[in-house]
Amino acid sequence: MKTTKEEFGSTRERRVNVNATLVNRKSVLGILGGILTVALICSPANASNFDLKDGASTAVINAVGVGGGTGPSSGAAGNNSIRRNDPTANTGGLPTRGHLEDMEQQWYWIGVDGGAPSSIDNVGGGALSEYDDVDGDGDNDRLRFTYEDSDTIIRVQYKLIGSEYPNPNNPNSGYAATMLRTVEIINLSGIQHEYNLFSLSDLALTEFVGIGHDPLIDEKVELEASPAGGLDERIRQSDSAAIVGEISSATTSFLALNTPVKYRIVDDNSLIAFIEADNDLDDSGNPTDPAGSQTGEDMQFATQWDFKLDPFESFVVNESLIIVPEPGTMSLFGLLATFAALRPRRR
């Protein structure tokens, strides 16, 4: 897999975590100055769907209310598609890009000063900052945009890192995809504000494009133990089938330095309503819905950060989603796809 270095507010080497840090006023002004150049996109002004491509992977971001995209707004808000390659489509040329669909939705919600949280595109006007080709391969792989009202700026970045197409001599190569995400909240007002930030993920690992997700495939989401003395936490989702075991896994990693992170994992589509009803995600007191681990057919999970910002302070969250196949299972995808084609689409 390719590696890159990313700059978002400050230069950082790409890593698998979420850093939550407060930035002083000078840093914030420097950050804002660094994104004044807006990429010129030859597309309709009202287009808010942005296609990202890298290697053998693609992604679609629906940045609601942000013009300059590659197509009109469609699908769920935020990242509503991450697709990977498939060697079975290689009939003398490169395999079809994007045969395996891994994402239903990833997006952010925010509450301000005790108000009920809502989708970040409700904060204020949206604007495109950058839509560009970071690694110089000819495909746009990074998107930056903002939402802003008189008090708050929300800055978002998505960066796709895809693996190369499979090596003909190694059918288990390729298939991986990484989405780096950054969201930054900046208090522009002259008074302190209190914020509640939520990141929701609804993955669809190993869903077959045009076919759906085989009901024989089981989904599992679990919190992983900290390898760094309580500073580093991970949420791992995996797909498995009885005949082959684990097929694919996705790990969302983050590091919370300033505030405790709260979690919620569910086996339904209830999380958006739960968040917008002004509920906290901390499930420690709910034995019927533990935050630790759950299995089911349609998993969702979310994380929450609570923080206060003085004037011109900023709170930054860096997340990474890494999707990888399990070794030795790629040759069985054709069999699973055959099973899936015989059953109605689940989602």
mmCIF file of C-alpha atoms in Angstrom, residues 186-334:
data_model
loop_
_atom_site.group_PDB
_atom_site.id
_atom_site.type_symbol
_atom_site.label_atom_id
_atom_site.label_comp_id
_atom_site.label_asym_id
_atom_site.label_seq_id
_atom_site.Cartn_x
_atom_site.Cartn_y
_atom_site.Cartn_z
ATOM 1 C CA ILE A 186 -13.164 26.661 15.339
ATOM 2 C CA ASN A 187 -14.868 29.174 17.640
ATOM 3 C CA LEU A 188 -14.927 32.495 15.791
ATOM 4 C CA SER A 189 -17.020 34.374 18.336
ATOM 5 C CA GLY A 190 -15.947 36.551 21.233
ATOM 6 C CA ILE A 191 -17.344 34.201 23.883
ATOM 7 C CA GLN A 192 -16.816 30.607 24.983
ATOM 8 C CA HIS A 193 -18.982 27.904 23.379
ATOM 9 C CA GLU A 194 -19.632 24.303 24.378
ATOM 10 C CA TYR A 195 -19.706 21.650 21.652
ATOM 11 C CA ASN A 196 -20.773 18.009 21.315
ATOM 12 C CA LEU A 197 -19.244 16.379 18.219
ATOM 13 C CA PHE A 198 -20.357 13.015 16.848
ATOM 14 C CA SER A 199 -18.823 10.808 14.138
ATOM 15 C CA LEU A 200 -21.175 8.114 12.805
ATOM 16 C CA SER A 201 -20.090 5.113 10.713
ATOM 17 C CA ASP A 202 -22.354 2.692 8.854
ATOM 18 C CA LEU A 203 -20.101 0.259 7.004
ATOM 19 C CA ALA A 204 -21.138 -2.334 4.423
ATOM 20 C CA LEU A 205 -18.062 -4.532 4.251
ATOM 21 C CA THR A 206 -17.903 -6.949 1.306
ATOM 22 C CA GLU A 207 -21.207 -5.867 -0.187
ATOM 23 C CA PHE A 208 -21.106 -6.856 -3.843
ATOM 24 C CA VAL A 209 -21.788 -3.977 -6.214
ATOM 25 C CA GLY A 210 -25.022 -4.620 -8.114
ATOM 26 C CA ILE A 211 -25.822 -7.653 -5.957
ATOM 27 C CA GLY A 212 -25.932 -6.601 -2.321
ATOM 28 C CA HIS A 213 -24.764 -8.056 0.965
ATOM 29 C CA ASP A 214 -25.162 -11.814 1.349
ATOM 30 C CA PRO A 215 -27.347 -12.561 4.424
ATOM 31 C CA LEU A 216 -25.062 -15.484 5.222
ATOM 32 C CA ILE A 217 -22.299 -12.988 6.011
ATOM 33 C CA ASP A 218 -22.227 -11.978 9.674
ATOM 34 C CA GLU A 219 -21.136 -8.521 10.824
ATOM 35 C CA LYS A 220 -19.394 -7.821 14.114
ATOM 36 C CA VAL A 221 -18.307 -4.537 15.722
ATOM 37 C CA GLU A 222 -16.120 -4.399 18.803
ATOM 38 C CA LEU A 223 -13.953 -2.024 20.778
ATOM 39 C CA GLU A 224 -10.319 -3.092 20.846
ATOM 40 C CA ALA A 225 -8.123 -2.832 23.895
ATOM 41 C CA SER A 226 -5.813 0.125 24.165
ATOM 42 C CA PRO A 227 -2.181 -0.625 23.223
ATOM 43 C CA ALA A 228 -1.020 2.732 24.609
ATOM 44 C CA GLY A 229 -2.074 2.908 28.210
ATOM 45 C CA GLY A 230 -5.594 4.203 27.641
ATOM 46 C CA LEU A 231 -4.644 6.828 25.064
ATOM 47 C CA ASP A 232 -5.317 4.850 21.941
ATOM 48 C CA GLU A 233 -8.664 3.234 21.168
ATOM 49 C CA ARG A 234 -9.937 1.392 18.106
ATOM 50 C CA ILE A 235 -13.256 0.188 16.761
ATOM 51 C CA ARG A 236 -13.041 -2.870 14.546
ATOM 52 C CA GLN A 237 -15.784 -4.189 12.266
ATOM 53 C CA SER A 238 -15.485 -7.532 10.501
ATOM 54 C CA ASP A 239 -17.449 -9.721 8.104
ATOM 55 C CA SER A 240 -17.356 -13.492 8.248
ATOM 56 C CA ALA A 241 -19.102 -16.483 6.686
ATOM 57 C CA ALA A 242 -19.489 -19.918 8.173
ATOM 58 C CA ILE A 243 -17.828 -21.667 5.242
ATOM 59 C CA VAL A 244 -14.712 -19.492 5.126
ATOM 60 C CA GLY A 245 -14.389 -17.610 8.423
ATOM 61 C CA GLU A 246 -13.483 -13.933 8.500
ATOM 62 C CA ILE A 247 -13.556 -12.293 5.072
ATOM 63 C CA SER A 248 -12.811 -8.617 5.574
ATOM 64 C CA SER A 249 -12.206 -6.172 8.402
ATOM 65 C CA ALA A 250 -12.212 -2.418 8.910
ATOM 66 C CA THR A 251 -10.507 -0.593 11.772
ATOM 67 C CA THR A 252 -11.387 2.949 12.781
ATOM 68 C CA SER A 253 -8.647 4.343 14.993
ATOM 69 C CA PHE A 254 -8.430 7.481 17.090
ATOM 70 C CA LEU A 255 -6.548 9.040 19.986
ATOM 71 C CA ALA A 256 -8.341 11.306 22.449
ATOM 72 C CA LEU A 257 -5.946 13.515 24.425
ATOM 73 C CA ASN A 258 -8.219 16.148 25.934
ATOM 74 C CA THR A 259 -11.647 14.630 26.534
ATOM 75 C CA PRO A 260 -13.021 11.129 27.098
ATOM 76 C CA VAL A 261 -14.538 9.537 24.016
ATOM 77 C CA LYS A 262 -18.005 7.984 24.246
ATOM 78 C CA TYR A 263 -19.248 5.151 22.035
ATOM 79 C CA ARG A 264 -22.438 3.472 20.913
ATOM 80 C CA ILE A 265 -22.797 0.322 18.766
ATOM 81 C CA VAL A 266 -26.190 -0.821 17.451
ATOM 82 C CA ASP A 267 -27.598 -3.505 15.156
ATOM 83 C CA ASP A 268 -30.096 -1.286 13.321
ATOM 84 C CA ASN A 269 -30.411 2.155 11.741
ATOM 85 C CA SER A 270 -31.284 3.997 14.951
ATOM 86 C CA LEU A 271 -28.145 6.030 15.620
ATOM 87 C CA ILE A 272 -28.980 9.185 13.668
ATOM 88 C CA ALA A 273 -32.342 9.511 15.433
ATOM 89 C CA PHE A 274 -30.659 8.721 18.753
ATOM 90 C CA ILE A 275 -28.039 11.452 18.265
ATOM 91 C CA GLU A 276 -30.524 14.054 16.998
ATOM 92 C CA ALA A 277 -32.733 13.371 20.037
ATOM 93 C CA ASP A 278 -29.901 14.861 22.131
ATOM 94 C CA ASN A 279 -28.745 11.604 23.720
ATOM 95 C CA ASP A 280 -25.204 10.894 24.899
ATOM 96 C CA LEU A 281 -23.490 7.835 23.420
ATOM 97 C CA ASP A 282 -22.118 6.494 26.699
ATOM 98 C CA ASP A 283 -23.634 3.001 27.030
ATOM 99 C CA SER A 284 -21.750 1.911 30.119
ATOM 100 C CA GLY A 285 -24.982 1.721 32.124
ATOM 101 C CA ASN A 286 -27.036 -0.089 29.485
ATOM 102 C CA PRO A 287 -26.428 -3.864 29.635
ATOM 103 C CA THR A 288 -28.856 -4.507 26.757
ATOM 104 C CA ASP A 289 -26.760 -2.389 24.379
ATOM 105 C CA PRO A 290 -23.134 -2.633 25.500
ATOM 106 C CA ALA A 291 -20.543 -0.458 23.817
ATOM 107 C CA GLY A 292 -17.989 -3.238 23.853
ATOM 108 C CA SER A 293 -19.079 -5.712 21.162
ATOM 109 C CA GLN A 294 -22.143 -6.559 19.081
ATOM 110 C CA THR A 295 -23.006 -8.751 16.128
ATOM 111 C CA GLY A 296 -25.849 -8.520 13.633
ATOM 112 C CA GLU A 297 -26.861 -7.867 10.047
ATOM 113 C CA ASP A 298 -26.671 -4.060 9.832
ATOM 114 C CA MET A 299 -24.211 -2.586 12.294
ATOM 115 C CA GLN A 300 -23.688 1.108 13.042
ATOM 116 C CA PHE A 301 -21.381 2.776 15.530
ATOM 117 C CA ALA A 302 -20.629 6.325 16.611
ATOM 118 C CA THR A 303 -18.192 8.234 18.796
ATOM 119 C CA GLN A 304 -18.693 11.458 20.766
ATOM 120 C CA TRP A 305 -16.427 14.261 21.985
ATOM 121 C CA ASP A 306 -17.547 16.962 24.455
ATOM 122 C CA PHE A 307 -15.438 20.117 24.705
ATOM 123 C CA LYS A 308 -15.469 23.868 25.274
ATOM 124 C CA LEU A 309 -13.703 26.411 23.089
ATOM 125 C CA ASP A 310 -12.675 29.919 24.059
ATOM 126 C CA PRO A 311 -12.643 32.594 21.335
ATOM 127 C CA PHE A 312 -10.455 31.532 18.372
ATOM 128 C CA GLU A 313 -9.644 28.145 19.873
ATOM 129 C CA SER A 314 -9.987 25.013 17.786
ATOM 130 C CA PHE A 315 -10.632 21.309 18.357
ATOM 131 C CA VAL A 316 -9.230 18.840 15.792
ATOM 132 C CA VAL A 317 -10.105 15.168 15.324
ATOM 133 C CA ASN A 318 -8.068 12.995 12.945
ATOM 134 C CA GLU A 319 -9.540 9.576 12.144
ATOM 135 C CA SER A 320 -8.412 6.741 9.925
ATOM 136 C CA LEU A 321 -10.501 3.942 8.468
ATOM 137 C CA ILE A 322 -8.444 1.028 7.137
ATOM 138 C CA ILE A 323 -10.276 -1.717 5.234
ATOM 139 C CA VAL A 324 -8.357 -4.928 4.540
ATOM 140 C CA PRO A 325 -9.162 -8.463 3.353
ATOM 141 C CA GLU A 326 -8.201 -11.499 5.357
ATOM 142 C CA PRO A 327 -5.482 -13.639 3.680
ATOM 143 C CA GLY A 328 -6.626 -16.635 1.709
ATOM 144 C CA THR A 329 -10.277 -15.655 1.317
ATOM 145 C CA MET A 330 -10.187 -13.686 -1.937
ATOM 146 C CA SER A 331 -10.506 -16.782 -4.102
ATOM 147 C CA LEU A 332 -13.855 -17.521 -2.411
ATOM 148 C CA PHE A 333 -15.457 -14.183 -3.255
ATOM 149 C CA GLY A 334 -16.843 -15.622 -6.473
#
